[in-house]
Amino acid sequence: MKILYKAFLFSLLVVLPCSLFSQNVPQGKSQFLFFDDVIEHTQKKLHQTLDEIRYNSSMHPSHTNRESGMWEEAYMRRSEWTSGFFAGTLWNMYRITGEEFWRELATDWTEDLESAAKFNFDHDTGFRVMNSYGVGYLITSKRPYFRVLITGAQTLSTRFSPAVGAIKSWDPWHGLDATYPVIIDNLMNLELLFYTARELNNDHLYDIAVRHAETSLEHHMRPDGSTYHIVDFNEYGEVNSKFTRQGYGPNSVWARGQAWAVYGFTMAYRFTRDQRFLEAAEAAANYFTGNLPEDFVPYYDFLEPVRSVRTKDASAAAITASALFELYSHTSKSEYFNSAVNILNALSSENYLSIHSKESSVLRQSTLHRGLGNVGTSYADYYFLEAIIRYKEITHQPFPQIAANHTFYLEQNFPNPFNNSTRIFYSIEEYLDVEITLYDASGRKIRTLRREPHAPGTYSLEINASGLSTGVYFYSVTAGNQRQLRKMVHIK
Ligand code: GLY
């Protein structure tokens, strides 16, 4: 009964409002992914974070300390540009699990941010309230939440200059020697304007958002699809200079800025259906995916020449993966879907997931700016989870009945690595149909190892790999609705 209820809740909360993502999956691509394990890991890290911040809902995690792996306390204020992400992740965890626990926490962390809708000292109102109140409103339809979105949109709109045709991103307190800086990230905050404008039928907010996106398209984008981080204008809207602050140098390509461009223009197309924005999104996406290193996660700047500062940016990868799923939903171009899956698979590996490391974040290896890499961030985690939700929606896969509903447990095989023969162990607490399958490293099925009904009890199964070559293999055990995957290494 509980399972049925959860499946219903999932379809109500996730699948229906996001019909945008009800697409067919491109054929010929391995669908072998560890996302269910990732969700479990995410829950674990959220619990770790909640303990760390003592369930204090005025603390909004932003990034971790490189040495301790704990969230930096000095950056948890409401005024940080990142304050909305943790609340958004809590909402998304509620979407996935249907657990009241997550909903209560999401409510607390969201409602602590009400005053952020009136912060007018920068352009980040969208990040602060759209990811908290916006996601919460989508899920709960609470009218007071929508009123906060309206306040936020009005606040943001006051930073728009018709002469420049853009919102001013930063004020002088940012320490930048600039007159009217507009940053590529600012595109993301347009979602608050577009969304509110659509719900209220408000042309004023809509026009500001369109005009800003047009200005960004004209001045941030380069002909090869890469982007500048900052364009500084004078008061008449003439360009003073173009450069990057968080990336390597004036003409370099800061990876997270590029990710914001992919996401931002894709989102602008969602609301406007303006072909120019779709083309910009595709150009930015093609630059991003066409310049990735072998493991699909970019260095913090695509053009950083100095090896020792060339740290990875998992956040840029996660933002782009989520954006690429949406881009696929608009274009039906399978390369976007496949690139997103490649990125998510990479992020789900031990290199980027904090499975064996102490970080309180879900993902490791993000970079804040040049020279400050190897940290976890709440925004990498937010977009990573959002991307997984989008993947599940596109592929029509329900989430597993995780944590609270477990009636099946799988241990790691022993020995591992192994030579020819190893044994897997699992236990079951109710009558369930069990299927055990062996896969190769790319997710292709090799054979079914066992398929039969099981009574409650503890079981083991020997896997004989004498006919298989040396390498990585996977096995999955499906028990009723529950499924778990494990990796093993065969050495001949
Ligand atoms: N929006 C600030 C950053 O991406 O670092």
PDB file of C-alpha atoms in Angstrom, residues 104-261:
ATOM      1  CA  GLU A 104       9.219  19.609   6.961  1.00  0.00           C
ATOM      2  CA  LEU A 105      12.892  20.450   6.656  1.00  0.00           C
ATOM      3  CA  ALA A 106      12.433  21.967   3.199  1.00  0.00           C
ATOM      4  CA  THR A 107       9.676  24.146   4.629  1.00  0.00           C
ATOM      5  CA  ASP A 108      11.888  25.379   7.486  1.00  0.00           C
ATOM      6  CA  TRP A 109      14.897  26.174   5.304  1.00  0.00           C
ATOM      7  CA  THR A 110      12.704  27.858   2.696  1.00  0.00           C
ATOM      8  CA  GLU A 111      10.732  30.014   5.093  1.00  0.00           C
ATOM      9  CA  ASP A 112      13.921  31.282   6.682  1.00  0.00           C
ATOM     10  CA  LEU A 113      14.665  32.987   3.364  1.00  0.00           C
ATOM     11  CA  GLU A 114      11.589  35.195   3.119  1.00  0.00           C
ATOM     12  CA  SER A 115      13.600  38.367   3.695  1.00  0.00           C
ATOM     13  CA  ALA A 116      15.936  37.414   0.821  1.00  0.00           C
ATOM     14  CA  ALA A 117      13.190  38.360  -1.622  1.00  0.00           C
ATOM     15  CA  LYS A 118      13.880  41.979  -0.681  1.00  0.00           C
ATOM     16  CA  PHE A 119      17.660  41.885  -0.988  1.00  0.00           C
ATOM     17  CA  ASN A 120      18.400  44.409  -3.697  1.00  0.00           C
ATOM     18  CA  PHE A 121      22.184  44.592  -3.481  1.00  0.00           C
ATOM     19  CA  ASP A 122      22.868  42.160  -6.313  1.00  0.00           C
ATOM     20  CA  HIS A 123      21.212  40.101  -9.061  1.00  0.00           C
ATOM     21  CA  ASP A 124      21.060  36.812  -7.146  1.00  0.00           C
ATOM     22  CA  THR A 125      17.469  37.090  -5.918  1.00  0.00           C
ATOM     23  CA  GLY A 126      16.569  34.417  -8.434  1.00  0.00           C
ATOM     24  CA  PHE A 127      19.026  31.893  -7.033  1.00  0.00           C
ATOM     25  CA  ARG A 128      17.948  32.675  -3.495  1.00  0.00           C
ATOM     26  CA  VAL A 129      14.182  32.492  -3.864  1.00  0.00           C
ATOM     27  CA  MET A 130      13.522  30.488  -7.032  1.00  0.00           C
ATOM     28  CA  ASN A 131      15.379  27.416  -5.764  1.00  0.00           C
ATOM     29  CA  SER A 132      13.742  27.608  -2.360  1.00  0.00           C
ATOM     30  CA  TYR A 133      10.284  29.228  -2.638  1.00  0.00           C
ATOM     31  CA  GLY A 134       9.995  28.484  -6.363  1.00  0.00           C
ATOM     32  CA  VAL A 135      10.628  24.757  -6.030  1.00  0.00           C
ATOM     33  CA  GLY A 136       8.498  24.711  -2.880  1.00  0.00           C
ATOM     34  CA  TYR A 137       5.629  26.448  -4.670  1.00  0.00           C
ATOM     35  CA  LEU A 138       5.749  23.978  -7.527  1.00  0.00           C
ATOM     36  CA  ILE A 139       5.364  21.155  -5.043  1.00  0.00           C
ATOM     37  CA  THR A 140       2.961  22.595  -2.470  1.00  0.00           C
ATOM     38  CA  SER A 141       1.028  25.295  -4.390  1.00  0.00           C
ATOM     39  CA  LYS A 142       1.152  27.373  -1.192  1.00  0.00           C
ATOM     40  CA  ARG A 143      -0.030  30.832  -2.228  1.00  0.00           C
ATOM     41  CA  PRO A 144       2.163  32.701   0.309  1.00  0.00           C
ATOM     42  CA  TYR A 145       5.144  31.171  -1.447  1.00  0.00           C
ATOM     43  CA  PHE A 146       4.039  32.699  -4.706  1.00  0.00           C
ATOM     44  CA  ARG A 147       3.757  36.081  -3.023  1.00  0.00           C
ATOM     45  CA  VAL A 148       7.409  35.799  -2.026  1.00  0.00           C
ATOM     46  CA  LEU A 149       8.273  35.063  -5.644  1.00  0.00           C
ATOM     47  CA  ILE A 150       6.429  38.199  -6.728  1.00  0.00           C
ATOM     48  CA  THR A 151       8.329  40.275  -4.172  1.00  0.00           C
ATOM     49  CA  GLY A 152      11.586  38.756  -5.400  1.00  0.00           C
ATOM     50  CA  ALA A 153      10.775  39.475  -9.030  1.00  0.00           C
ATOM     51  CA  GLN A 154       9.883  43.074  -8.215  1.00  0.00           C
ATOM     52  CA  THR A 155      13.127  43.510  -6.286  1.00  0.00           C
ATOM     53  CA  LEU A 156      15.172  42.090  -9.134  1.00  0.00           C
ATOM     54  CA  SER A 157      13.410  44.233 -11.715  1.00  0.00           C
ATOM     55  CA  THR A 158      14.554  47.405  -9.917  1.00  0.00           C
ATOM     56  CA  ARG A 159      18.114  46.605 -10.978  1.00  0.00           C
ATOM     57  CA  PHE A 160      17.222  46.811 -14.673  1.00  0.00           C
ATOM     58  CA  SER A 161      18.415  49.749 -16.760  1.00  0.00           C
ATOM     59  CA  PRO A 162      16.567  50.353 -20.050  1.00  0.00           C
ATOM     60  CA  ALA A 163      19.629  52.212 -21.369  1.00  0.00           C
ATOM     61  CA  VAL A 164      21.860  49.194 -20.872  1.00  0.00           C
ATOM     62  CA  GLY A 165      19.136  46.666 -21.561  1.00  0.00           C
ATOM     63  CA  ALA A 166      20.240  44.524 -18.655  1.00  0.00           C
ATOM     64  CA  ILE A 167      20.080  43.986 -14.922  1.00  0.00           C
ATOM     65  CA  LYS A 168      23.118  45.238 -13.036  1.00  0.00           C
ATOM     66  CA  SER A 169      24.664  42.143 -11.505  1.00  0.00           C
ATOM     67  CA  TRP A 170      26.985  43.599  -8.929  1.00  0.00           C
ATOM     68  CA  ASP A 171      27.324  46.789  -6.912  1.00  0.00           C
ATOM     69  CA  PRO A 172      30.700  48.307  -5.985  1.00  0.00           C
ATOM     70  CA  TRP A 173      30.862  46.318  -2.721  1.00  0.00           C
ATOM     71  CA  HIS A 174      31.924  43.353  -4.849  1.00  0.00           C
ATOM     72  CA  GLY A 175      35.289  45.063  -5.137  1.00  0.00           C
ATOM     73  CA  LEU A 176      35.291  45.142  -8.925  1.00  0.00           C
ATOM     74  CA  ASP A 177      36.483  48.209 -10.770  1.00  0.00           C
ATOM     75  CA  ALA A 178      33.503  48.415 -13.099  1.00  0.00           C
ATOM     76  CA  THR A 179      30.626  50.788 -13.873  1.00  0.00           C
ATOM     77  CA  TYR A 180      27.734  48.500 -14.780  1.00  0.00           C
ATOM     78  CA  PRO A 181      28.878  44.857 -14.626  1.00  0.00           C
ATOM     79  CA  VAL A 182      26.612  42.241 -16.120  1.00  0.00           C
ATOM     80  CA  ILE A 183      27.706  38.659 -15.588  1.00  0.00           C
ATOM     81  CA  ILE A 184      26.764  35.568 -17.532  1.00  0.00           C
ATOM     82  CA  ASP A 185      25.376  33.981 -14.333  1.00  0.00           C
ATOM     83  CA  ASN A 186      22.700  36.676 -14.310  1.00  0.00           C
ATOM     84  CA  LEU A 187      20.806  34.730 -16.987  1.00  0.00           C
ATOM     85  CA  MET A 188      19.860  32.200 -14.342  1.00  0.00           C
ATOM     86  CA  ASN A 189      18.021  34.802 -12.296  1.00  0.00           C
ATOM     87  CA  LEU A 190      15.745  35.562 -15.216  1.00  0.00           C
ATOM     88  CA  GLU A 191      13.811  32.401 -14.412  1.00  0.00           C
ATOM     89  CA  LEU A 192      12.254  34.237 -11.468  1.00  0.00           C
ATOM     90  CA  LEU A 193      11.106  37.021 -13.801  1.00  0.00           C
ATOM     91  CA  PHE A 194       9.893  34.732 -16.571  1.00  0.00           C
ATOM     92  CA  TYR A 195       8.053  32.464 -14.186  1.00  0.00           C
ATOM     93  CA  THR A 196       6.366  35.251 -12.254  1.00  0.00           C
ATOM     94  CA  ALA A 197       5.548  37.148 -15.455  1.00  0.00           C
ATOM     95  CA  ARG A 198       3.846  34.095 -16.899  1.00  0.00           C
ATOM     96  CA  GLU A 199       1.793  33.378 -13.784  1.00  0.00           C
ATOM     97  CA  LEU A 200       0.745  37.033 -13.447  1.00  0.00           C
ATOM     98  CA  ASN A 201       0.521  37.773 -17.145  1.00  0.00           C
ATOM     99  CA  ASN A 202       2.887  40.653 -16.488  1.00  0.00           C
ATOM    100  CA  ASP A 203       4.485  42.160 -19.612  1.00  0.00           C
ATOM    101  CA  HIS A 204       6.800  44.432 -17.665  1.00  0.00           C
ATOM    102  CA  LEU A 205       8.673  41.576 -15.964  1.00  0.00           C
ATOM    103  CA  TYR A 206       8.626  39.493 -19.137  1.00  0.00           C
ATOM    104  CA  ASP A 207      10.083  42.319 -21.241  1.00  0.00           C
ATOM    105  CA  ILE A 208      12.910  42.897 -18.769  1.00  0.00           C
ATOM    106  CA  ALA A 209      13.828  39.227 -18.868  1.00  0.00           C
ATOM    107  CA  VAL A 210      13.761  39.085 -22.673  1.00  0.00           C
ATOM    108  CA  ARG A 211      15.755  42.282 -23.028  1.00  0.00           C
ATOM    109  CA  HIS A 212      18.399  41.078 -20.581  1.00  0.00           C
ATOM    110  CA  ALA A 213      18.703  37.733 -22.404  1.00  0.00           C
ATOM    111  CA  GLU A 214      19.103  39.583 -25.718  1.00  0.00           C
ATOM    112  CA  THR A 215      21.833  41.806 -24.282  1.00  0.00           C
ATOM    113  CA  SER A 216      23.632  38.803 -22.862  1.00  0.00           C
ATOM    114  CA  LEU A 217      23.344  37.024 -26.186  1.00  0.00           C
ATOM    115  CA  GLU A 218      24.829  40.001 -28.006  1.00  0.00           C
ATOM    116  CA  HIS A 219      27.697  40.686 -25.632  1.00  0.00           C
ATOM    117  CA  HIS A 220      28.604  37.584 -23.604  1.00  0.00           C
ATOM    118  CA  MET A 221      28.587  35.065 -26.417  1.00  0.00           C
ATOM    119  CA  ARG A 222      31.611  34.671 -28.673  1.00  0.00           C
ATOM    120  CA  PRO A 223      31.314  33.359 -32.236  1.00  0.00           C
ATOM    121  CA  ASP A 224      32.636  29.914 -31.217  1.00  0.00           C
ATOM    122  CA  GLY A 225      29.874  29.471 -28.619  1.00  0.00           C
ATOM    123  CA  SER A 226      32.107  30.248 -25.638  1.00  0.00           C
ATOM    124  CA  THR A 227      31.257  33.085 -23.279  1.00  0.00           C
ATOM    125  CA  TYR A 228      32.733  36.007 -21.404  1.00  0.00           C
ATOM    126  CA  HIS A 229      32.100  36.044 -17.695  1.00  0.00           C
ATOM    127  CA  ILE A 230      31.650  39.807 -17.285  1.00  0.00           C
ATOM    128  CA  VAL A 231      30.656  42.597 -19.617  1.00  0.00           C
ATOM    129  CA  ASP A 232      31.003  46.051 -18.134  1.00  0.00           C
ATOM    130  CA  PHE A 233      28.853  48.789 -19.681  1.00  0.00           C
ATOM    131  CA  ASN A 234      28.820  52.533 -19.276  1.00  0.00           C
ATOM    132  CA  GLU A 235      25.599  54.293 -18.309  1.00  0.00           C
ATOM    133  CA  TYR A 236      24.565  54.608 -21.980  1.00  0.00           C
ATOM    134  CA  GLY A 237      24.885  50.899 -22.573  1.00  0.00           C
ATOM    135  CA  GLU A 238      28.180  51.036 -24.428  1.00  0.00           C
ATOM    136  CA  VAL A 239      30.651  48.285 -23.634  1.00  0.00           C
ATOM    137  CA  ASN A 240      33.581  49.317 -21.468  1.00  0.00           C
ATOM    138  CA  SER A 241      35.262  45.953 -21.281  1.00  0.00           C
ATOM    139  CA  LYS A 242      34.778  42.188 -21.354  1.00  0.00           C
ATOM    140  CA  PHE A 243      36.671  39.785 -19.130  1.00  0.00           C
ATOM    141  CA  THR A 244      36.451  37.052 -16.511  1.00  0.00           C
ATOM    142  CA  ARG A 245      36.962  37.298 -12.805  1.00  0.00           C
ATOM    143  CA  GLN A 246      36.530  33.729 -11.641  1.00  0.00           C
ATOM    144  CA  GLY A 247      38.238  32.114 -14.614  1.00  0.00           C
ATOM    145  CA  TYR A 248      41.785  32.315 -15.927  1.00  0.00           C
ATOM    146  CA  GLY A 249      41.966  35.474 -18.011  1.00  0.00           C
ATOM    147  CA  PRO A 250      40.119  38.008 -20.173  1.00  0.00           C
ATOM    148  CA  ASN A 251      39.676  35.711 -23.149  1.00  0.00           C
ATOM    149  CA  SER A 252      39.441  32.416 -21.365  1.00  0.00           C
ATOM    150  CA  VAL A 253      36.317  30.321 -20.864  1.00  0.00           C
ATOM    151  CA  TRP A 254      35.282  29.938 -17.243  1.00  0.00           C
ATOM    152  CA  ALA A 255      33.525  26.580 -17.103  1.00  0.00           C
ATOM    153  CA  ARG A 256      30.744  27.479 -14.675  1.00  0.00           C
ATOM    154  CA  GLY A 257      30.000  30.636 -16.635  1.00  0.00           C
ATOM    155  CA  GLN A 258      29.698  28.454 -19.718  1.00  0.00           C
ATOM    156  CA  ALA A 259      27.375  26.153 -17.789  1.00  0.00           C
ATOM    157  CA  TRP A 260      25.194  29.102 -16.751  1.00  0.00           C
ATOM    158  CA  ALA A 261      24.974  30.065 -20.431  1.00  0.00           C
TER     159      ALA A 261
END
